[in-house]
Coordinates of C-alpha atoms in Angstrom, one line a residue:
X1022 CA 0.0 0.0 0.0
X1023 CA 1.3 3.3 -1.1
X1024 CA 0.9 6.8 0.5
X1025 CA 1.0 10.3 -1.5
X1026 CA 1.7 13.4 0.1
X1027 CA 1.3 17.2 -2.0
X1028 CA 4.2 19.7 -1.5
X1029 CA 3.6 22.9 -3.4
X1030 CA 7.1 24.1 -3.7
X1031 CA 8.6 27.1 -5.0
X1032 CA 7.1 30.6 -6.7
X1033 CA 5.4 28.8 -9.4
X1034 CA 3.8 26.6 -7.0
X1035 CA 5.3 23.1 -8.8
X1036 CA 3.5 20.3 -7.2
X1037 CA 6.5 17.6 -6.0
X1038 CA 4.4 14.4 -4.9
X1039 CA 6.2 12.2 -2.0
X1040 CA 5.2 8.7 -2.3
X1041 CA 6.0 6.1 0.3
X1042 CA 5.3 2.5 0.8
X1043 CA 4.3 0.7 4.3
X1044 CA 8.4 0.1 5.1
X1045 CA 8.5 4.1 5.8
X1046 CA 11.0 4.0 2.4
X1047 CA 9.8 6.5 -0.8
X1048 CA 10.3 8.4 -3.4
X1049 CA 10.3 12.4 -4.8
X1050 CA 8.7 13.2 -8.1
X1051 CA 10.0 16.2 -8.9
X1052 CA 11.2 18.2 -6.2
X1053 CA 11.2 22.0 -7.9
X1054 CA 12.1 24.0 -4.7
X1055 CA 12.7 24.7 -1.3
X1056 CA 14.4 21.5 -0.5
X1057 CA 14.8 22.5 3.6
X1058 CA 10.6 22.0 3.5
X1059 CA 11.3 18.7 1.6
X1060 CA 13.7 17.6 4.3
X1061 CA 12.0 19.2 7.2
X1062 CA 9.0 16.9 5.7
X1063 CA 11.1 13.6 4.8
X1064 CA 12.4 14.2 8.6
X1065 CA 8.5 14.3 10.1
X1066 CA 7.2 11.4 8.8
X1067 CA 10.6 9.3 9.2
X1068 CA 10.7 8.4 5.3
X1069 CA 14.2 6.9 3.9
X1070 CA 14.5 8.4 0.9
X1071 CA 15.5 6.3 -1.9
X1072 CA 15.0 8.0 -5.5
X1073 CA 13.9 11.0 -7.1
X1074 CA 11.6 10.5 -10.6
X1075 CA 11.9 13.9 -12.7
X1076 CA 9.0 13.9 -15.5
X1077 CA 11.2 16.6 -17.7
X1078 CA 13.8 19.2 -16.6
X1079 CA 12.3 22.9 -16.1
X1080 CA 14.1 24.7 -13.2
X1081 CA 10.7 24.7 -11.5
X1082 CA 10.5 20.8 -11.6
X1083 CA 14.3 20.3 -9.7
X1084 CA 16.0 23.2 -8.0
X1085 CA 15.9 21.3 -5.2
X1086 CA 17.6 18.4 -6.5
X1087 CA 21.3 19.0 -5.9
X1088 CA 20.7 19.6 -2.2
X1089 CA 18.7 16.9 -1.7
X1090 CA 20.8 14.5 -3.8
X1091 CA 24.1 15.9 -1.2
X1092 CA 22.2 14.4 1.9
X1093 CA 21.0 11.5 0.0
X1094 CA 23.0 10.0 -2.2
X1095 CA 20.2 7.7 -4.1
X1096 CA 19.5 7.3 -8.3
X1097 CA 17.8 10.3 -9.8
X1098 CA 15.7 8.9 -12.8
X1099 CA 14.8 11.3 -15.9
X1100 CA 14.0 10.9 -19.5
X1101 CA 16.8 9.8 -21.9
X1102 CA 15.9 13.1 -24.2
X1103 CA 16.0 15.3 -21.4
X1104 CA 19.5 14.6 -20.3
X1105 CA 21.1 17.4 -22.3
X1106 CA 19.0 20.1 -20.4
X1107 CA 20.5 19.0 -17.1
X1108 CA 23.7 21.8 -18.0
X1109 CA 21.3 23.8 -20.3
X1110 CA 20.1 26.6 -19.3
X1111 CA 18.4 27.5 -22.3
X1112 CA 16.4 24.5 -22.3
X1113 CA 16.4 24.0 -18.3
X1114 CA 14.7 27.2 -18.4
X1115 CA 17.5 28.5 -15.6
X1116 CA 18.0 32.0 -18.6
X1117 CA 13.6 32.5 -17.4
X1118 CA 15.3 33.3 -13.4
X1119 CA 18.6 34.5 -14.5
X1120 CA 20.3 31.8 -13.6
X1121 CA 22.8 29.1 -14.6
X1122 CA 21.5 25.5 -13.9
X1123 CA 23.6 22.4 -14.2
X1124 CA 23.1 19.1 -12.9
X1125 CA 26.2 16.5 -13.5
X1126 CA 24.2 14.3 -16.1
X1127 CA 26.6 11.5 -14.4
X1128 CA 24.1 11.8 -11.7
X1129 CA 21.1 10.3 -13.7
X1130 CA 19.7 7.5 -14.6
X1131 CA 17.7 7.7 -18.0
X1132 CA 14.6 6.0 -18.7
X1133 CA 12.3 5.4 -21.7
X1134 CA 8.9 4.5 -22.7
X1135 CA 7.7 1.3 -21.2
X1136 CA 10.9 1.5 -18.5
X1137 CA 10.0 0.3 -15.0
X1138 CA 11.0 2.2 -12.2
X1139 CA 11.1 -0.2 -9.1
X1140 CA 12.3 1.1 -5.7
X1141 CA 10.9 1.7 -2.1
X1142 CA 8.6 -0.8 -2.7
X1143 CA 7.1 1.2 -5.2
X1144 CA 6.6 0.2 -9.2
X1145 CA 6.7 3.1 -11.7
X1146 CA 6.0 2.2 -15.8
X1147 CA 7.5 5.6 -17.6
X1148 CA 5.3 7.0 -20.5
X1149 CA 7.0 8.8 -22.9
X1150 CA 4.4 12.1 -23.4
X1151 CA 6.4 14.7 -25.3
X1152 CA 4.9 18.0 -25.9
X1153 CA 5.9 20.7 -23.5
X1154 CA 9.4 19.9 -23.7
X1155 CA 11.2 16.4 -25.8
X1156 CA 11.5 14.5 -23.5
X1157 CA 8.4 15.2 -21.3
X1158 CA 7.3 12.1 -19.2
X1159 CA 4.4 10.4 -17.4
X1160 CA 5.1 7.8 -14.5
X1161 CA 1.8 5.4 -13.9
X1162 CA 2.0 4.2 -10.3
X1163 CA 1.5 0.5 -10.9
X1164 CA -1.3 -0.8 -8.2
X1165 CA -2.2 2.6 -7.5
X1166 CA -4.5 3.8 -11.4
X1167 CA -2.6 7.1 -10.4
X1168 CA -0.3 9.2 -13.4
X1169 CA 1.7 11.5 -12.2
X1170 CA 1.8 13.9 -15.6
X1171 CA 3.9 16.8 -14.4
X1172 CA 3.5 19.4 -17.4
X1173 CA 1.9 17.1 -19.9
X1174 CA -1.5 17.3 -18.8
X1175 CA -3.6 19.5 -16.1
X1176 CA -6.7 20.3 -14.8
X1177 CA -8.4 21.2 -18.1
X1178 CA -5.3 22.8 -19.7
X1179 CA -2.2 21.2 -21.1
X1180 CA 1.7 22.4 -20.5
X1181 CA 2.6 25.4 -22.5
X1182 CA 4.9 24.9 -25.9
X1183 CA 6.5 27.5 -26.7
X1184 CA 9.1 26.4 -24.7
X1185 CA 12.8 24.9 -26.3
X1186 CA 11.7 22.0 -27.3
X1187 CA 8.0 22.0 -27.1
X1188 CA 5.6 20.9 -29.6
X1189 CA 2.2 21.5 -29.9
X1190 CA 1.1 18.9 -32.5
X1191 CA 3.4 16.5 -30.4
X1192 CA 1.1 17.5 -27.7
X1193 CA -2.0 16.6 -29.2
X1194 CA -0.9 12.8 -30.7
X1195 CA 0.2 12.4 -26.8
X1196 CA -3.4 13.5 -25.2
X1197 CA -4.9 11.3 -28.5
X1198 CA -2.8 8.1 -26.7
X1199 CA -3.8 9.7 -23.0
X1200 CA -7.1 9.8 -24.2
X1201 CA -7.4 6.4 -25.7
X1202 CA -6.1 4.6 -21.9
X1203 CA -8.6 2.1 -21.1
X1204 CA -10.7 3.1 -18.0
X1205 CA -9.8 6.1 -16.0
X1206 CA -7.2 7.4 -13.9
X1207 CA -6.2 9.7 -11.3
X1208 CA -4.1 11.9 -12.4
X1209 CA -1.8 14.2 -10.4
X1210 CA -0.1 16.8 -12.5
X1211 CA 2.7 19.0 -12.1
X1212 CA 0.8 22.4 -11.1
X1213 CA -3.1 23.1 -10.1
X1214 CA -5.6 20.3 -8.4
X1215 CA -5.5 16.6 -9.2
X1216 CA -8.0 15.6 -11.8
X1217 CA -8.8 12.4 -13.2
X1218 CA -8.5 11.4 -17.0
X1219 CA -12.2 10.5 -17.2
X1220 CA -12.9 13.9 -16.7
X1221 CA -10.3 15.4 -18.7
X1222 CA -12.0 13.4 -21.5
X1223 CA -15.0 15.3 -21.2
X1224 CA -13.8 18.7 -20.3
X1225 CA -10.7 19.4 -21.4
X1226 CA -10.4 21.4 -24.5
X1227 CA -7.3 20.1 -25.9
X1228 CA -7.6 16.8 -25.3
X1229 CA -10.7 16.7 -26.9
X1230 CA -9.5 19.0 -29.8
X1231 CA -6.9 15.9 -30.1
X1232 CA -9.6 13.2 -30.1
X1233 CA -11.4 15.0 -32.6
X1234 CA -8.4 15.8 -34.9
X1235 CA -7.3 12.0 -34.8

C-alpha cells in the first residue's frame, strides 16, 4: 500500500508528490524547490529516501535536486531526451530566473517509454508524453490507477509549448494516446488540483481537440 503526500514548492507553485510505501521507504517526483521543506518533511514522517523521478527538466521541476541529492545519495531517474537540459540553461529554463542550472548528467539514470522504475517498494511504468518539452514524461503508479503527468496534462489545460523543445502537434498525438487509456485514472499533474482522465476526456479542450483531430 502506497501513500502520496502534495508539496507545493517554490514561486510557481510546482506540485512535488512524496510517495512512500508501508516500510517508511519513498520516493520524490519532482522536487522543484525549497528542499529545507522537503527535508524538514522527509524528517516528520521518518521516510528513507530512496529515489527522485523527474518527468522533464524545467528549473521549477528540480531546484531542489542537488541539495537533496548531497544528503542522500540515491538514483535520480529522468527521461533519456532530457539529459542534455541537465547543463542547459536554455532549455532548463535556468535563462527565465537568471540563472545558470547544471546538474552533473553523471548523476542520472535515463529512462524510456515502457521502462519500469522499481524502488521503495514502489513500481513506476515511464510513459513517454512529449509535448511541453522532448522529452516530457508520465510515470503510472502501478497498483495505485494514479499518473503523475507533471507538465503534460492539467486540470483542463495542457503544459505550455512554446518552450525549447516543445511541440504543440506532439502535444496533441500524446493526449490522443492519453485519451485512448482504457478506464480512467487519477491523475496528479505538475501544477493546479488533481484531476482524473475521465474527466479530462469530457472537459478538457485540448484533449478533446486531439480526439477529434485523430
Amino acid at each position: 500500500m502506497s501513500d502520496i503526500t502534495t508539496i507545493s514548492v517554490g514561486a510557481l507553485g510546482t506540485n512535488c508528490y512524496l510517495i512512500t510505501d508501508d516500510e517508511g521507504t519513498g520516493v520524490l517526483i519532482d522536487p522543484g524547490a525549497e528542499p529545507k521543506k522537503l527535508e524538514s518533511i522527509l524528517n516528520r514522517k521518518q521516510v528513507a529516501l530512496r529515489a527522485i523521478l523527474l518527468t522533464h527538466i524545467h528549473f521549477d521541476h528540480l531546484m531542489a535536486v542537488p541539495a537533496l541529492l548531497e544528503k542522500h545519495p540515491v538514483p535520480l531517474y529522468i527521461p533519456a531526451l532530457e539529459l542534455p537540459g541537465l547543463s542547459d540553461s536554455q532549455r532548463n529554463g535556468g535563462y527565465l530566473i537568471r540563472r545558470e542550472i547544471s546538474i552533473p548528467a553523471e548523476t542520472a539514470v535515463p529512462v524510456e517509454e515502457g521502462t519500469r522504475v522499481t524502488t521503495a517498494g514502489l513500481s513506476f511504468t515511464v510513459w513517454h508524453t512529449p509535448g511541453h518539452t522532448a522529452g516530457s514524461s508520465c510515470y503510472l503508479l502501478e497498483g495505485a490507477d494514479t499518473l503523475f503527468s507533471g507538465d503534460t496534462l492539467f486540470y483542463e489545460e495542457v503544459g505550455r509549448t512554446d518552450l525549447p523543445t516543445g511541440s504543440y502537434p506532439q502535444m496533441l498525438e500524446t493526449l490522443r494516446r492519453l485519451a485512448a487509456w482504457p478506464g480512467d485514472l487519477r491523475v496528479l499533474p505538475g501544477h493546479d488540483q488533481e484531476t482524473t482522465l475521465e474527466h479530462e476526456r469530457r472537459h478538457n479542450p485540448y484533449m478533446r481537440e486531439a480526439v477529434k483531430g485523430g
